[in-house]
CSV table of C-alpha atoms and ligand atoms in Angstrom, one decimal:
chain,number,residue,atom,x,y,z
A,1,MET,CA,103.4,292.8,14.4
A,2,LYS,CA,99.6,292.5,14.0
A,3,ALA,CA,98.2,289.8,11.9
A,4,GLU,CA,94.7,289.0,10.5
A,5,ILE,CA,93.3,285.9,8.9
A,6,ILE,CA,90.7,285.8,6.1
A,7,ALA,CA,89.2,282.4,5.3
A,8,SER,CA,87.5,282.7,1.9
A,9,GLY,CA,84.9,280.5,0.4
A,10,THR,CA,81.1,280.6,0.2
A,11,GLU,CA,81.0,276.9,1.3
A,12,LEU,CA,82.3,278.2,4.7
A,13,LEU,CA,79.4,280.7,5.0
A,14,LEU,CA,76.9,278.1,4.0
A,15,GLY,CA,78.1,275.8,6.7
A,16,GLN,CA,79.0,273.1,4.2
A,17,ILE,CA,82.6,273.0,5.4
A,18,THR,CA,84.1,273.9,8.7
A,19,ASP,CA,87.0,276.4,8.8
A,20,THR,CA,90.0,274.5,10.2
A,21,ASN,CA,92.6,276.7,8.4
A,22,THR,CA,92.0,279.6,10.9
A,23,PRO,CA,92.8,277.6,14.1
A,24,PHE,CA,95.9,276.1,12.4
A,25,ILE,CA,97.2,279.5,11.4
A,26,ALA,CA,96.2,281.1,14.7
A,27,ASN,CA,98.2,278.5,16.6
A,28,GLN,CA,101.2,279.0,14.3
A,29,LEU,CA,101.1,282.7,14.7
A,30,ALA,CA,101.0,282.4,18.5
A,31,THR,CA,104.2,280.3,18.4
A,32,LEU,CA,105.8,283.0,16.3
A,33,GLY,CA,104.9,285.7,18.8
A,34,ILE,CA,102.8,287.5,16.2
A,35,ASP,CA,99.6,289.0,17.6
A,36,LEU,CA,96.4,287.9,15.9
A,37,PHE,CA,93.7,290.5,16.3
A,38,TYR,CA,91.1,289.7,13.7
A,39,ALA,CA,89.8,286.6,11.8
A,40,SER,CA,87.0,286.7,9.3
A,41,ILE,CA,85.2,284.5,6.8
A,42,VAL,CA,84.1,285.9,3.4
A,43,GLY,CA,82.3,284.4,0.5
A,44,ASP,CA,83.3,284.4,-3.2
A,45,ASN,CA,81.9,287.8,-3.9
A,46,PHE,CA,84.4,290.3,-5.4
A,47,GLU,CA,83.0,293.5,-3.7
A,48,ARG,CA,82.6,292.1,-0.3
A,49,PHE,CA,85.9,290.2,-0.4
A,50,LEU,CA,87.7,293.4,-1.5
A,51,GLY,CA,86.0,295.3,1.3
A,52,VAL,CA,87.2,292.8,3.9
A,53,LEU,CA,90.7,292.8,2.4
A,54,GLN,CA,90.9,296.6,2.3
A,55,GLN,CA,90.0,296.8,6.0
A,56,ALA,CA,92.6,294.1,6.9
A,57,PHE,CA,95.3,295.7,4.8
A,58,LYS,CA,94.7,299.0,6.6
A,59,ARG,CA,94.7,297.8,10.2
A,60,SER,CA,97.0,294.8,10.1
A,61,ASP,CA,100.7,294.3,9.2
A,62,ILE,CA,100.2,290.8,7.9
A,63,THR,CA,97.0,289.4,6.3
A,64,ILE,CA,96.8,285.7,5.6
A,65,ILE,CA,94.1,284.5,3.2
A,66,THR,CA,93.2,280.9,2.5
A,67,GLY,CA,91.1,279.6,-0.3
A,68,GLY,CA,90.0,280.9,-3.7
A,69,LEU,CA,93.2,280.0,-5.6
A,70,GLY,CA,91.5,277.4,-7.8
A,71,PRO,CA,91.2,277.6,-11.6
A,72,THR,CA,87.5,278.4,-11.8
A,73,LYS,CA,85.7,281.8,-12.2
A,74,GLY,CA,84.5,281.4,-8.6
A,75,ASP,CA,88.1,281.5,-7.3
A,76,ILE,CA,88.8,285.2,-7.0
A,77,THR,CA,91.5,285.7,-4.4
A,78,ARG,CA,94.2,286.7,-6.9
A,79,GLU,CA,91.8,289.1,-8.6
A,80,VAL,CA,90.8,290.7,-5.3
A,81,ILE,CA,94.4,291.2,-4.2
A,82,ALA,CA,95.3,292.6,-7.7
A,83,GLY,CA,92.3,294.9,-7.4
A,84,LEU,CA,93.5,296.2,-4.0
A,85,MET,CA,97.0,296.7,-5.2
A,86,ASN,CA,95.8,298.2,-8.5
A,87,GLU,CA,98.2,295.9,-10.3
A,88,LYS,CA,97.9,293.8,-13.4
A,89,MET,CA,98.1,290.0,-13.3
A,90,GLU,CA,100.7,288.5,-15.6
A,91,ILE,CA,101.7,284.9,-16.4
A,92,ASP,CA,104.8,283.9,-14.4
A,93,ALA,CA,107.0,281.5,-16.4
A,94,ALA,CA,108.2,279.5,-13.4
A,95,SER,CA,104.7,278.9,-12.1
A,96,LYS,CA,103.4,278.0,-15.5
A,97,LYS,CA,106.2,275.4,-15.8
A,98,HIS,CA,105.3,274.0,-12.4
A,99,ILE,CA,101.6,273.6,-13.3
A,100,THR,CA,102.4,272.1,-16.7
A,101,GLU,CA,104.8,269.6,-15.2
A,102,TYR,CA,102.2,268.8,-12.4
A,103,PHE,CA,99.6,267.8,-15.1
A,104,GLY,CA,102.4,266.1,-17.1
A,105,ARG,CA,103.1,263.8,-14.1
A,106,LEU,CA,99.4,262.9,-14.1
A,107,GLY,CA,99.6,262.1,-17.9
A,108,MET,CA,97.3,265.0,-18.7
A,109,GLU,CA,97.5,268.3,-20.6
A,110,MET,CA,97.1,271.5,-18.7
A,111,PRO,CA,93.5,272.8,-19.2
A,112,VAL,CA,93.6,276.5,-20.3
A,113,ASN,CA,91.6,277.6,-17.2
A,114,ASN,CA,94.6,276.5,-15.0
A,115,LEU,CA,96.7,279.2,-16.6
A,116,LYS,CA,95.3,281.8,-14.2
A,117,GLN,CA,96.9,279.9,-11.4
A,118,ALA,CA,100.3,280.8,-13.0
A,119,THR,CA,99.8,284.5,-12.7
A,120,LEU,CA,101.5,287.0,-10.4
A,121,ILE,CA,101.3,290.8,-9.8
A,122,PRO,CA,104.5,292.9,-9.6
A,123,SER,CA,104.3,293.0,-5.7
A,124,ALA,CA,103.9,289.2,-5.5
A,125,THR,CA,106.3,286.3,-5.5
A,126,ALA,CA,105.0,282.7,-5.8
A,127,ILE,CA,104.9,280.3,-2.8
A,128,LEU,CA,105.6,276.9,-4.2
A,129,ASN,CA,102.9,274.3,-3.8
A,130,PRO,CA,104.4,270.8,-4.0
A,131,LEU,CA,101.1,269.0,-3.5
A,132,GLY,CA,98.8,270.9,-5.9
A,133,THR,CA,98.6,273.1,-8.9
A,134,ALA,CA,97.9,276.5,-7.2
A,135,PRO,CA,101.0,278.4,-6.0
A,136,GLY,CA,100.4,280.8,-3.2
A,137,TRP,CA,101.2,284.5,-3.3
A,138,TRP,CA,103.5,286.4,-1.0
A,139,VAL,CA,102.7,290.1,-1.5
A,140,GLU,CA,104.7,293.0,0.0
A,141,LYS,CA,103.8,296.6,-0.4
A,142,ASN,CA,104.1,299.8,1.7
A,143,GLY,CA,105.6,297.7,4.6
A,144,LYS,CA,102.6,295.4,4.7
A,145,ILE,CA,102.3,291.7,3.8
A,146,ILE,CA,99.5,289.7,2.3
A,147,ILE,CA,100.0,285.9,2.2
A,148,SER,CA,97.6,283.9,0.0
A,149,LEU,CA,97.4,280.1,0.4
A,150,PRO,CA,95.2,277.4,-1.1
A,151,GLY,CA,92.1,276.3,0.8
A,152,PRO,CA,92.7,272.5,1.1
A,153,PRO,CA,94.4,272.0,4.5
A,154,ALA,CA,96.6,269.2,3.0
A,155,GLU,CA,98.1,271.7,0.6
A,156,MET,CA,98.0,274.8,2.8
A,157,GLN,CA,99.7,273.3,5.9
A,158,PRO,CA,102.9,272.0,4.2
A,159,MET,CA,103.2,275.3,2.3
A,160,TRP,CA,102.9,277.2,5.6
A,161,LEU,CA,105.4,275.0,7.4
A,162,ARG,CA,108.0,274.9,4.6
A,163,GLU,CA,107.8,278.4,3.2
A,164,VAL,CA,105.7,280.8,5.2
A,165,HIS,CA,106.7,280.0,8.8
A,166,PRO,CA,110.5,280.4,8.2
A,167,ARG,CA,110.0,283.7,6.4
A,168,LEU,CA,107.7,285.0,9.2
A,169,GLU,CA,110.1,283.8,11.9
A,170,LYS,CA,112.8,286.0,10.4
A,171,LYS,CA,110.4,289.0,10.3
A,172,ALA,CA,108.9,288.5,13.7
A,173,GLY,CA,112.3,288.5,15.5
A,174,SER,CA,110.7,286.8,18.5
A,175,ILE,CA,109.2,283.4,19.3
A,176,ILE,CA,106.7,282.2,21.8
A,177,VAL,CA,107.2,278.9,23.7
A,178,SER,CA,104.6,277.3,26.0
A,179,ARG,CA,104.7,274.4,28.6
A,180,THR,CA,101.7,273.0,30.3
A,181,LEU,CA,101.9,271.6,33.9
A,182,LYS,CA,99.0,269.3,34.7
A,183,THR,CA,97.7,269.3,38.3
A,184,TRP,CA,95.2,267.2,40.3
A,185,GLY,CA,93.9,267.5,43.8
A,186,LEU,CA,93.5,271.3,44.1
A,187,SER,CA,90.4,273.2,43.1
A,188,GLU,CA,90.7,276.0,40.4
A,189,ALA,CA,90.0,278.6,43.1
A,190,LYS,CA,92.7,277.2,45.4
A,191,LEU,CA,95.2,277.0,42.6
A,192,ASP,CA,94.3,280.5,41.5
A,193,GLU,CA,94.9,281.7,45.1
A,194,MET,CA,98.3,280.0,45.2
A,195,VAL,CA,99.8,280.9,41.9
A,196,GLY,CA,97.8,284.2,41.5
A,197,PRO,CA,100.9,286.4,41.9
A,198,PHE,CA,102.5,284.8,38.8
A,199,MET,CA,99.4,285.2,36.7
A,200,GLY,CA,99.8,289.0,36.7
A,201,MET,CA,103.3,288.8,35.4
A,202,PRO,CA,104.1,289.6,31.7
A,203,ASN,CA,106.9,287.2,30.7
A,204,PRO,CA,106.5,284.4,31.2
A,205,THR,CA,102.7,284.5,31.5
A,206,LEU,CA,100.7,281.9,33.4
A,207,ALA,CA,97.1,280.9,32.7
A,208,LEU,CA,94.9,278.2,34.2
A,209,TYR,CA,92.5,275.9,32.3
A,210,ALA,CA,90.1,273.4,33.8
A,211,LYS,CA,90.2,270.1,32.0
A,212,PRO,CA,88.7,266.7,32.6
A,213,ASP,CA,92.2,265.5,33.8
A,214,GLY,CA,92.7,268.4,36.2
A,215,ILE,CA,93.6,272.0,36.1
A,216,HIS,CA,96.3,272.8,33.6
A,217,MET,CA,98.8,275.6,34.1
A,218,ARG,CA,100.2,277.0,30.9
A,219,ILE,CA,103.5,278.9,31.1
A,220,THR,CA,104.2,281.0,28.0
A,221,ALA,CA,107.4,282.8,27.3
A,222,LYS,CA,108.4,285.3,24.6
A,223,ALA,CA,112.0,285.9,23.6
A,224,SER,CA,114.2,286.6,20.6
A,225,ASN,CA,115.3,282.9,20.5
A,226,LYS,CA,114.2,279.5,21.7
A,227,GLU,CA,117.0,279.1,24.3
A,228,THR,CA,116.1,282.3,26.2
A,229,ALA,CA,112.3,281.5,26.0
A,230,TYR,CA,113.0,277.9,27.4
A,231,ALA,CA,115.2,279.4,30.2
A,232,LEU,CA,112.4,281.7,31.2
A,233,ILE,CA,110.0,278.7,31.3
A,234,ARG,CA,112.4,276.5,33.3
A,235,GLU,CA,112.8,279.1,36.0
A,236,ARG,CA,109.0,279.6,36.4
A,237,GLU,CA,108.4,275.8,36.2
A,238,SER,CA,110.8,275.1,39.0
A,239,THR,CA,109.2,277.7,41.3
A,240,LEU,CA,105.8,276.1,40.6
A,241,GLN,CA,107.1,272.6,41.1
A,242,ASN,CA,108.5,273.6,44.5
A,243,MET,CA,105.2,275.2,45.5
A,244,LEU,CA,102.8,272.5,44.2
A,245,LYS,CA,105.0,269.4,44.6
A,246,ASP,CA,103.1,266.2,43.7
A,247,ASN,CA,99.9,268.0,42.8
A,248,ILE,CA,101.7,268.4,39.5
A,249,TRP,CA,101.4,264.9,37.9
A,250,GLY,CA,102.6,265.6,34.4
A,251,VAL,CA,103.5,268.0,31.6
A,252,ASP,CA,102.5,268.8,28.0
A,253,ASP,CA,101.2,265.5,26.3
A,254,ASP,CA,101.6,263.3,29.3
A,255,THR,CA,98.6,261.2,30.3
A,256,LEU,CA,98.2,259.9,33.8
A,257,GLU,CA,97.5,256.4,32.5
A,258,GLU,CA,100.8,256.3,30.5
A,259,ILE,CA,102.8,257.6,33.5
A,260,ILE,CA,101.3,254.8,35.7
A,261,ALA,CA,101.9,252.2,33.1
A,262,ARG,CA,105.6,253.2,33.0
A,263,GLN,CA,105.8,253.1,36.8
A,264,LEU,CA,104.2,249.7,37.0
A,265,LEU,CA,106.4,248.3,34.2
A,266,ASN,CA,109.6,249.8,35.7
A,267,LYS,CA,108.9,248.3,39.1
A,268,GLY,CA,107.6,245.0,37.7
A,269,LEU,CA,104.3,245.3,39.6
A,270,THR,CA,100.8,244.0,38.6
A,271,ILE,CA,97.5,245.5,39.4
A,272,ALA,CA,93.8,244.5,39.5
A,273,ILE,CA,90.8,246.7,40.1
A,274,ALA,CA,87.2,246.7,41.3
A,275,GLU,CA,84.8,249.5,40.6
A,276,SER,CA,81.1,250.2,40.9
A,277,PHE,CA,79.5,253.4,39.6
A,278,THR,CA,82.2,254.1,37.0
A,279,SER,CA,81.0,251.0,35.2
A,280,GLY,CA,84.3,249.7,33.8
A,281,PHE,CA,85.8,253.1,33.0
A,282,LEU,CA,88.8,252.5,35.3
A,283,ALA,CA,89.4,249.0,33.8
A,284,TYR,CA,89.2,250.5,30.3
A,285,SER,CA,91.7,253.2,31.2
A,286,LEU,CA,94.3,250.7,32.3
A,287,ALA,CA,93.5,247.8,29.9
A,288,ASN,CA,93.7,250.2,26.9
A,289,LEU,CA,97.4,251.0,27.4
A,290,PRO,CA,100.3,249.5,25.4
A,291,ASP,CA,101.8,246.5,27.2
A,292,SER,CA,98.9,246.4,29.6
A,293,GLN,CA,98.8,242.6,29.6
A,294,ARG,CA,102.2,242.8,31.5
A,295,PHE,CA,100.8,244.7,34.5
A,296,PHE,CA,96.9,244.7,34.3
A,297,ARG,CA,95.5,241.5,35.7
A,298,GLY,CA,91.8,242.3,35.4
A,299,GLY,CA,88.9,243.9,37.1
A,300,LEU,CA,85.3,243.6,38.4
A,301,VAL,CA,82.3,245.9,38.1
A,302,THR,CA,80.3,245.4,41.3
A,303,ALA,CA,77.0,247.2,40.8
A,304,ASN,CA,74.4,244.9,42.2
A,305,ASN,CA,74.0,244.7,46.0
A,306,ASP,CA,73.3,240.9,46.1
A,307,ILE,CA,76.6,240.5,44.2
A,308,ARG,CA,78.4,243.0,46.5
A,309,ALA,CA,77.1,241.0,49.5
A,310,SER,CA,78.1,237.6,48.0
A,311,LEU,CA,81.6,239.0,47.4
A,312,GLY,CA,81.8,240.3,51.0
A,313,ILE,CA,82.0,243.9,50.1
A,314,ILE,CA,78.9,244.6,52.2
A,315,ALA,CA,77.5,242.6,55.1
A,316,ASP,CA,74.1,241.9,53.4
A,317,SER,CA,72.2,243.2,50.4
A,318,LYS,CA,69.5,244.9,52.6
A,319,THR,CA,71.9,247.3,54.2
A,320,PRO,CA,73.8,248.8,51.2
A,321,LYS,CA,76.9,250.8,52.0
A,322,THR,CA,79.4,252.8,50.1
A,323,ASP,CA,82.4,254.3,51.8
A,324,THR,CA,86.2,254.1,52.1
A,325,GLN,CA,85.9,250.8,53.9
A,326,THR,CA,83.9,249.2,51.0
A,327,ALA,CA,86.5,250.6,48.6
A,328,SER,CA,89.3,249.1,50.7
A,329,CYS,CA,87.5,245.7,50.8
A,330,MET,CA,87.1,245.8,47.0
A,331,ALA,CA,90.9,246.5,46.6
A,332,SER,CA,91.9,243.7,48.9
A,333,MET,CA,89.5,241.3,47.3
A,334,VAL,CA,91.0,241.8,43.8
A,335,ILE,CA,94.5,241.5,45.1
A,336,GLU,CA,93.5,238.0,46.2
A,337,LYS,CA,91.3,237.0,43.4
A,338,PHE,CA,93.5,238.2,40.6
A,339,TYR,CA,96.9,237.4,42.2
A,340,ALA,CA,97.9,241.0,41.9
A,341,ASP,CA,100.5,243.1,43.8
A,342,ILE,CA,98.3,246.2,44.0
A,343,GLY,CA,94.5,246.4,44.2
A,344,ILE,CA,92.4,249.5,43.6
A,345,GLY,CA,88.8,249.8,44.9
A,346,LEU,CA,86.8,252.6,43.4
A,347,ASP,CA,83.4,252.8,45.0
A,348,GLY,CA,80.9,255.6,45.1
A,349,TYR,CA,77.5,256.9,44.0
A,350,ILE,CA,76.0,259.8,42.1
A,351,GLU,CA,73.1,261.7,43.6
A,352,ASN,CA,70.8,264.5,42.7
A,353,LYS,CA,71.1,267.1,45.4
A,354,ASP,CA,68.8,270.2,45.1
A,355,GLY,CA,68.9,269.9,41.3
A,356,ALA,CA,72.7,269.5,41.2
A,357,VAL,CA,74.4,266.2,40.2
A,358,ILE,CA,77.1,265.3,42.7
A,359,GLY,CA,79.4,262.3,42.6
A,360,VAL,CA,81.0,260.9,45.7
A,361,ALA,CA,84.0,258.7,45.1
A,362,PHE,CA,85.8,256.5,47.6
A,363,VAL,CA,89.2,255.2,46.5
A,364,ALA,CA,91.4,252.6,48.1
A,365,VAL,CA,94.9,251.7,46.8
A,366,ASN,CA,96.1,248.6,48.7
A,367,VAL,CA,99.5,247.0,48.3
A,368,LYS,CA,99.7,243.3,49.0
A,369,GLY,CA,100.6,242.7,52.6
A,370,LYS,CA,101.7,246.3,53.1
A,371,LYS,CA,100.2,249.6,52.5
A,372,GLU,CA,96.7,251.1,52.3
A,373,LEU,CA,95.7,254.5,51.0
A,374,ASN,CA,92.1,255.4,51.4
A,375,VAL,CA,90.7,258.7,50.2
A,376,SER,CA,87.3,260.1,49.4
A,377,GLN,CA,86.3,263.0,47.2
A,378,THR,CA,83.1,264.8,46.0
A,379,TYR,CA,82.7,266.1,42.5
A,380,PRO,CA,80.0,268.2,40.9
A,381,GLY,CA,79.2,267.7,37.2
A,382,ARG,CA,77.5,265.6,34.5
A,383,HIS,CA,77.5,261.8,34.7
A,384,ALA,CA,80.3,261.1,32.2
A,385,LEU,CA,82.5,263.9,33.7
A,386,LEU,CA,81.9,262.5,37.2
A,387,ALA,CA,83.1,259.0,36.1
A,388,ARG,CA,86.1,260.6,34.4
A,389,ARG,CA,87.0,262.6,37.5
A,390,SER,CA,86.6,259.7,39.8
A,391,VAL,CA,88.8,257.5,37.6
A,392,MET,CA,91.4,260.4,37.5
A,393,HIS,CA,91.1,260.5,41.3
A,394,ALA,CA,91.8,256.8,41.6
A,395,LEU,CA,94.8,256.9,39.1
A,396,TYR,CA,96.2,260.0,40.9
A,397,SER,CA,96.1,258.1,44.2
A,398,LEU,CA,97.7,255.1,42.5
A,399,ARG,CA,100.5,257.3,41.2
A,400,LYS,CA,101.1,258.7,44.7
A,401,THR,CA,101.4,255.1,46.1
A,402,LEU,CA,103.7,254.0,43.3
A,403,THR,CA,106.0,256.9,43.7
A,404,VAL,CA,106.9,255.9,47.3
A,405,LEU,CA,106.9,252.1,46.7
B,1,ATP,P1,91.2,274.4,-5.1
B,1,ATP,O1,92.3,274.7,-6.1
B,1,ATP,O2,91.3,273.0,-4.6
B,1,ATP,O3,89.9,274.8,-5.6
B,1,ATP,P2,91.2,276.8,-3.5
B,1,ATP,O4,92.4,277.5,-3.0
B,1,ATP,O5,90.5,277.4,-4.6
B,1,ATP,O6,91.6,275.3,-3.8
B,1,ATP,P3,88.7,276.6,-2.2
B,1,ATP,O7,88.2,276.3,-3.6
B,1,ATP,O8,88.3,277.8,-1.5
B,1,ATP,O9,90.3,276.6,-2.3
B,1,ATP,O10,88.5,275.3,-1.3
B,1,ATP,C1,88.8,274.1,-1.8
B,1,ATP,C2,88.6,273.1,-0.7
B,1,ATP,O11,89.5,273.3,0.4
B,1,ATP,C3,87.2,273.2,0.0
B,1,ATP,O12,86.2,272.5,-0.6
B,1,ATP,C4,87.5,272.6,1.4
B,1,ATP,O13,87.5,271.2,1.3
B,1,ATP,C5,88.9,273.0,1.6
B,1,ATP,N1,88.9,274.3,2.4
B,1,ATP,C6,88.9,275.5,1.9
B,1,ATP,N2,88.9,276.5,2.8
B,1,ATP,C7,89.0,275.8,4.0
B,1,ATP,C8,89.1,276.2,5.4
B,1,ATP,N3,89.1,277.5,5.7
B,1,ATP,N4,89.1,275.2,6.3
B,1,ATP,C9,89.1,273.9,5.9
B,1,ATP,N5,89.1,273.5,4.7
B,1,ATP,C10,89.0,274.4,3.7
């Protein structure tokens, strides 16, 4: 089934409001396995609106319209649909009752203008609107469907979820389910090379997305029911897990910070950190988690070379140095100063090389009296992104250490 969305309202064309209804509906259609081929915005002009709707009705099986269901003359969606269908709008008793009662609950009498919100055409049935006056319209004619919903997202979304989604689910006969695997430590090109063969396959499909917290792999399966779709996903996920092992650090809504917090709390371990060019970003990432006072003992930002020398990170301020050794020194120092079980040192610098900004991060994860993990990594990008990536790099290294502790 092919769907199309029309967001109506001159305010949208004037840039006074941003269309958030289309992304919401687009997302919902994707989960239903309904293809969305077109989305447009049209103002409150009868001829132009009718033109857009005529085109949509011709080329798509389902057209979803939002907005223009209010009581004023400028709200013309019903009139446009009635015009396309060449049908007359008549008062619908049940809708009139709903609107009258809505005003009654507010202690008001229904203004006459609101009566037009109680109309239907013969091809339409009303979609109940529990949060507003305007019911929606579900129109079916010649095997095609038009769904008209109010503009305010607070009214539109519950109507979609309660009434429209279940009806479309029955019609679509298939559903789409997705699962995102989050990776770190492999470049997009390398990952593309490794999982490339799965990316050409139709069901489940696999797509890569570069995000600040790594490369995400989204597996999407289409089937007649959820169980079959999830089974397809599980099978592909297990192949990818075997292939990429601990380069996959989480799924769906997981954040690396939360995973680490759980690991630290489960093992009853405490942590302290020292960082330089990330200016407190690493400390913020850990301190900002629920229950952080139970595992995060504190941190230092060591930017100035005199301070770095006085703390023993470098030999003297005249010979600045930044490498895995300084990172390790920072990690051991905070284990001692903050009485922590684990110390992270995140040292590094950002340089401008031939016009490109490059960040070089050195990470050390030291465990009191035991283990040291020292790694370095180079990242291209803007300053904030470099800091984010370097912190991710440090957290990813910490997760690796915690997994085998
Ligand atoms: P009402 O009965 O409230 O007038 P309506 O169905 O006539 O609802 P519009 O008049 O088109 O809808 O829009 C009313 C309000 O709904 C807008 O001012 C805006 O705040 C919100 N709205 C409308 N369309 C959208 C959209 N596409 N995305 C986000 N918000 C929207």
